[in-house]
XYZ file of C-alpha atoms in Angstrom:
425
model
C 124.294 37.697 82.235
C 124.441 38.434 85.955
C 127.708 39.538 87.571
C 128.354 38.454 91.149
C 130.732 39.680 93.838
C 132.622 36.702 95.277
C 135.630 38.221 97.021
C 136.466 41.305 99.092
C 139.745 42.909 100.150
C 140.410 46.267 101.791
C 143.146 48.319 103.432
C 142.413 51.772 104.830
C 143.268 54.212 107.575
C 140.941 52.296 109.909
C 142.351 48.820 109.368
C 144.111 46.112 107.422
C 141.568 43.657 106.049
C 137.797 43.404 106.031
C 137.439 42.407 109.692
C 139.427 45.370 111.051
C 137.514 47.795 108.838
C 134.138 46.458 109.958
C 135.083 46.674 113.618
C 136.336 50.258 113.291
C 133.121 51.290 111.530
C 131.087 49.529 114.199
C 133.015 51.315 116.968
C 132.978 54.684 115.134
C 136.796 54.760 115.186
C 138.055 57.014 112.411
C 141.583 57.076 111.014
C 142.061 60.829 110.742
C 145.231 62.287 112.286
C 148.473 64.149 111.633
C 150.802 63.373 108.728
C 153.568 60.985 109.813
C 154.637 59.361 106.531
C 156.693 62.284 105.239
C 157.826 65.761 106.328
C 155.481 68.582 105.351
C 154.852 72.170 106.372
C 151.104 71.676 105.891
C 149.217 71.219 109.137
C 146.174 69.350 107.849
C 144.688 66.030 109.016
C 144.842 62.924 106.813
C 143.941 59.258 107.107
C 147.090 57.144 106.862
C 147.299 53.347 106.782
C 148.907 52.562 110.126
C 151.808 50.526 108.715
C 155.184 51.600 107.354
C 156.374 50.373 103.951
C 158.774 48.045 105.740
C 155.938 46.537 107.758
C 153.797 46.127 104.643
C 156.639 44.303 102.861
C 156.981 41.978 105.818
C 153.254 41.214 105.804
C 153.481 40.513 102.081
C 156.635 38.364 102.427
C 158.552 40.704 100.117
C 162.335 41.248 100.417
C 162.978 44.387 102.518
C 165.448 45.730 99.960
C 162.967 45.562 97.070
C 161.855 48.961 95.739
C 158.049 49.012 95.601
C 155.793 52.067 95.702
C 153.460 52.405 98.661
C 150.569 52.468 96.182
C 151.559 49.008 94.962
C 152.095 47.671 98.499
C 148.624 48.760 99.619
C 147.132 47.286 96.464
C 148.894 43.964 96.983
C 147.459 43.692 100.495
C 143.858 44.337 99.457
C 143.899 42.435 96.157
C 145.433 39.341 97.763
C 142.736 39.342 100.441
C 140.043 39.601 97.755
C 141.485 36.733 95.717
C 141.928 34.504 98.758
C 138.404 35.340 99.896
C 137.032 34.264 96.510
C 139.092 31.074 96.417
C 141.155 32.206 93.412
C 144.502 31.454 95.025
C 146.860 31.753 92.067
C 150.318 32.865 93.061
C 153.703 32.899 91.330
C 155.908 30.134 92.683
C 159.466 31.259 93.586
C 160.761 28.265 91.619
C 158.549 28.452 88.544
C 157.731 31.453 86.346
C 154.214 30.384 85.485
C 151.096 30.595 87.639
C 150.614 27.741 90.070
C 147.621 26.621 92.067
C 148.422 26.627 95.789
C 145.169 25.219 97.200
C 143.491 21.861 96.803
C 141.643 21.401 93.492
C 138.143 22.836 93.571
C 134.994 20.944 92.750
C 133.435 23.856 90.909
C 131.889 23.998 87.464
C 135.163 25.277 86.064
C 138.651 24.542 87.428
C 140.324 27.811 88.354
C 143.504 26.878 86.471
C 141.523 27.293 83.252
C 139.848 30.557 84.247
C 140.752 33.707 82.369
C 141.347 36.111 85.242
C 141.772 39.838 84.676
C 143.214 42.481 86.957
C 141.832 45.993 86.456
C 143.254 48.470 88.931
C 142.646 52.175 89.415
C 144.973 54.823 90.792
C 145.600 58.562 90.688
C 148.877 58.810 92.569
C 150.725 55.872 91.051
C 154.346 55.791 92.196
C 154.687 59.472 93.024
C 155.845 58.660 96.533
C 159.004 57.101 95.062
C 159.410 59.853 92.454
C 159.643 62.406 95.255
C 162.616 60.539 96.721
C 164.296 60.397 93.323
C 164.041 64.128 92.688
C 165.447 65.067 96.095
C 168.808 63.800 94.865
C 168.332 64.532 91.171
C 167.551 68.244 91.591
C 170.825 68.714 93.493
C 172.874 66.795 90.948
C 171.480 65.515 87.602
C 173.948 62.650 87.867
C 172.366 61.425 91.070
C 169.054 59.745 91.902
C 168.001 56.101 92.007
C 166.372 55.251 88.687
C 164.542 52.286 90.197
C 162.476 54.833 92.127
C 161.392 56.909 89.147
C 160.512 53.985 86.850
C 157.519 53.268 89.105
C 156.092 56.768 88.569
C 153.608 55.727 85.864
C 150.160 54.711 87.084
C 150.408 51.401 85.251
C 153.552 50.377 87.125
C 151.659 49.700 90.354
C 149.094 47.616 88.461
C 151.790 45.484 86.851
C 153.517 44.907 90.198
C 150.282 43.860 91.900
C 149.302 41.563 89.027
C 152.738 39.939 89.107
C 152.456 39.416 92.861
C 149.030 37.781 92.418
C 150.141 35.659 89.488
C 147.696 37.182 87.003
C 148.668 37.573 83.363
C 145.504 36.969 81.312
C 144.485 40.631 81.195
C 145.965 43.629 83.031
C 145.055 47.282 82.663
C 144.925 50.539 84.626
C 142.126 53.093 84.956
C 142.872 56.684 85.994
C 139.841 58.983 85.912
C 140.503 60.831 89.175
C 138.136 59.970 92.027
C 135.815 57.778 89.933
C 138.710 55.552 88.830
C 137.923 52.464 90.921
C 134.229 52.556 90.004
C 135.180 52.625 86.339
C 137.584 49.717 86.888
C 134.716 47.736 88.420
C 132.490 48.557 85.446
C 135.128 47.535 82.913
C 135.593 44.200 84.643
C 131.842 43.567 84.596
C 131.565 44.454 80.906
C 134.487 42.200 79.945
C 132.893 39.265 81.769
C 129.543 39.960 80.117
C 131.177 39.991 76.686
C 132.876 36.645 77.317
C 136.402 38.044 77.489
C 137.084 37.054 81.121
C 135.857 34.399 83.541
C 136.726 36.457 86.621
C 138.045 39.940 87.327
C 139.794 41.476 90.329
C 138.709 45.108 90.189
C 139.166 48.181 92.376
C 141.827 50.721 93.164
C 144.786 51.803 95.272
C 146.365 55.130 96.190
C 148.976 56.256 98.697
C 149.494 59.618 100.327
C 152.443 61.695 99.173
C 153.601 65.305 99.284
C 152.640 65.971 95.670
C 149.007 65.044 96.299
C 148.791 66.878 99.605
C 150.195 70.098 98.169
C 148.163 69.770 94.996
C 144.868 69.614 96.868
C 146.033 72.396 99.148
C 146.529 74.601 96.068
C 142.871 73.973 95.201
C 141.958 75.305 98.660
C 139.630 72.387 99.403
C 141.445 70.791 102.360
C 139.745 71.080 105.752
C 142.192 72.048 108.505
C 140.096 70.025 110.943
C 138.153 66.753 110.752
C 135.901 66.878 107.664
C 132.103 67.134 107.992
C 130.372 65.614 104.940
C 126.885 66.941 104.185
C 127.012 69.306 107.158
C 126.119 72.986 106.903
C 129.534 73.926 108.345
C 131.612 71.810 105.935
C 134.719 73.498 104.530
C 136.668 70.797 102.738
C 137.995 67.258 102.620
C 140.630 65.197 104.410
C 142.875 63.138 102.150
C 143.395 59.445 102.813
C 145.108 56.380 101.411
C 144.280 52.726 101.006
C 143.079 50.086 98.577
C 139.940 48.097 97.932
C 139.154 45.290 95.471
C 136.227 43.076 94.528
C 136.291 39.773 92.689
C 133.604 39.648 90.004
C 132.412 36.390 88.422
C 129.496 35.086 86.367
C 127.509 32.152 87.684
C 129.397 29.745 85.398
C 132.695 30.229 87.261
C 131.502 30.644 90.861
C 133.675 28.957 93.490
C 131.566 30.065 96.467
C 128.217 31.550 97.361
C 128.430 35.189 96.220
C 128.043 38.165 98.509
C 125.689 39.930 96.127
C 125.127 40.942 92.526
C 126.530 43.979 90.753
C 123.145 44.747 89.257
C 123.657 48.185 87.728
C 126.264 50.788 86.899
C 126.763 53.946 84.869
C 129.413 56.515 84.040
C 128.681 60.004 82.745
C 130.917 62.956 81.963
C 129.400 66.247 82.968
C 132.444 68.332 81.865
C 131.108 71.318 83.803
C 134.468 72.349 85.291
C 138.012 70.987 85.607
C 137.530 70.175 89.288
C 134.027 71.244 90.326
C 130.514 69.871 89.936
C 127.537 71.778 88.549
C 125.288 73.359 91.202
C 122.320 71.421 89.806
C 124.173 68.114 90.176
C 123.682 67.171 86.532
C 126.521 64.640 86.388
C 125.566 62.998 89.672
C 121.911 62.912 88.627
C 122.729 61.215 85.333
C 125.114 58.619 86.783
C 122.707 57.650 89.578
C 119.585 57.589 87.414
C 121.280 55.610 84.631
C 122.752 53.089 87.096
C 119.327 52.598 88.645
C 117.703 52.214 85.225
C 120.313 49.675 84.076
C 119.579 47.494 87.117
C 115.815 47.310 86.609
C 115.386 48.387 90.236
C 113.047 51.271 91.004
C 114.341 54.206 93.089
C 111.862 53.288 95.822
C 113.553 49.895 96.274
C 116.964 51.309 97.177
C 117.635 50.765 100.879
C 120.909 52.658 101.379
C 123.160 55.075 99.492
C 126.896 55.316 100.042
C 127.280 58.924 98.895
C 130.497 60.396 97.504
C 130.255 63.020 100.266
C 133.722 64.573 100.271
C 132.894 67.398 102.658
C 133.628 70.183 100.172
C 130.931 72.864 99.822
C 130.498 72.289 96.085
C 130.456 68.491 95.933
C 128.028 67.915 98.782
C 125.587 70.566 97.583
C 125.711 69.187 94.037
C 125.252 65.578 95.129
C 122.471 66.630 97.497
C 120.621 68.385 94.688
C 120.939 65.257 92.537
C 119.525 63.102 95.332
C 116.552 65.443 95.624
C 115.961 65.355 91.866
C 115.797 61.544 91.869
C 114.154 60.766 95.209
C 112.335 63.996 96.105
C 111.160 64.020 99.722
C 111.894 60.283 100.098
C 115.687 60.031 99.922
C 116.772 56.597 101.222
C 119.081 56.337 104.234
C 122.499 57.624 103.166
C 125.916 58.470 104.586
C 129.495 59.264 103.666
C 132.352 57.217 105.140
C 135.029 59.781 104.263
C 135.153 61.124 107.807
C 136.385 57.609 108.705
C 138.919 56.938 105.941
C 139.471 60.294 104.237
C 139.146 60.805 100.513
C 141.340 58.089 99.023
C 141.098 59.454 95.466
C 141.524 56.681 92.874
C 140.999 54.036 95.563
C 137.838 55.556 97.031
C 135.225 53.470 95.242
C 137.353 50.358 95.600
C 137.153 50.724 99.379
C 133.584 52.009 99.408
C 132.381 49.273 97.060
C 133.655 46.771 99.630
C 131.708 48.641 102.312
C 128.611 48.675 100.085
C 128.794 44.915 99.528
C 129.215 44.382 103.282
C 126.177 46.593 103.828
C 124.082 44.024 101.955
C 125.864 40.978 103.336
C 125.611 42.013 106.986
C 122.724 44.486 106.883
C 124.920 47.428 107.868
C 124.475 51.187 107.539
C 127.454 53.354 108.449
C 127.386 56.595 110.427
C 128.092 59.936 108.763
C 130.500 61.305 111.376
C 130.514 64.962 112.472
C 127.060 65.807 111.139
C 125.081 68.378 113.150
C 123.010 70.542 110.780
C 121.576 70.026 107.292
C 122.756 71.969 104.247
C 120.317 74.735 103.270
C 120.845 73.930 99.568
C 118.890 70.692 99.956
C 115.817 72.033 101.738
C 112.467 71.175 100.181
C 109.115 72.905 100.557
C 108.877 71.232 103.934
C 111.903 73.259 105.030
C 113.803 70.097 105.898
C 117.274 69.544 104.452
C 118.984 66.232 103.790
C 119.969 64.446 106.991
C 122.408 61.519 106.702
C 122.481 58.512 108.997
C 124.540 59.250 112.118
C 124.479 55.888 113.911
C 125.896 52.483 113.057
C 123.155 49.978 112.265
C 123.530 46.252 111.755
C 121.322 43.272 111.006
C 118.710 45.224 109.077
C 117.316 44.004 105.727
C 119.163 45.712 102.879
C 118.576 44.483 99.344
C 119.841 47.320 97.147
C 122.749 49.718 97.776
C 123.708 52.603 95.502
C 127.330 53.779 95.719
C 128.570 57.046 94.206
C 132.029 58.094 93.044
C 132.516 61.463 91.353
C 135.767 62.593 89.748
C 137.419 65.763 88.505
C 136.161 66.959 85.144
C 132.696 65.661 85.979
C 133.626 62.019 85.398
C 130.841 60.632 87.568
C 130.096 56.969 88.281
C 127.491 55.064 90.275
C 127.267 51.371 91.125
C 124.236 49.416 92.309
C 124.649 46.246 94.366
C 121.729 43.881 95.004
C 121.101 40.892 97.260
C 120.896 37.486 95.593
C 118.653 34.496 96.121
C 121.534 32.036 96.469
C 121.198 29.691 99.454
C 123.397 30.536 102.430
């Protein structure tokens, strides 16, 4: 059974919605800047979504007094766009508890009111942004603190809130495997459709910036104090970001529209080399990429573009570069990292970057790897040439197969392969 991508939704530090993100990428406008969301003594750049929680609630038509984590708000924005884009416009009516169809009835093979729709969302941060507010009062006086802030701490709370907002109740679950979380959510949705358990799945991830995350990554000493430089010889670390990205996956039997592309291959491996680092040989990355390619039936030579994980840390980029060399040798396809645009959005990263990968096929786009000047020596071949990512924005070029990487702590590594379809325009 083939799995198709029929809807896209994204929120990031470079824009709200698909159109704003595309335009920022086209104009090379990154979202990296100073922290404004919360007070912190750390002077490191991040990529914030340029909307306050109050503004997000207004855009979502939520009551201003309602307590909702920023993670959930970002997820609602992106997931709603994806569902609307796919034509799956189920929403909870304010007057009725059950799901209600808001649009005109569709003339598809299967009426969407009978579709079994799942929501599989990934996150690392969960509701920690609210938990921080709770403990400011609680640590001063154990009798103080707003409990409605701490009950959203669990990762699953944001998923439940988003699903409720969308009107989904057929299947809801949360994936949290660090930075590969959203890729694994996408894979689970595809597998459930293939096994006949769902007719459609909204899959991806969401994460918000908070002090806990910022200080946690600072303790690992992998934050760059300037704008990150993925795959560059001078790289010293990553910039954190926030956002959300979701795809709608469907089999041909429940399609409401011409799909963007096919999710043709995927794989997850667990290298378990180190709690946070990757092996120098890139074993986990090599296995996830090679197994994803094999599962698709596509040969390595047919891949037109790779959206690399490319965090900008010395270890990750060297490891991923070695894996690329092991698979492609001297003929590595065009590749780039978008993390100098949007930062590393942790559990949301492959949700956002999967949207970008699908758009790469749909619009023939390759994104620039910002801040690159000199190749890493670790990736030099006998020719003496190291890996050089794409540094210019390209559009309207034929792209049939895109490989997208997402590597998490503990060596939980995932790769997705998207392929063009033969559906009529």
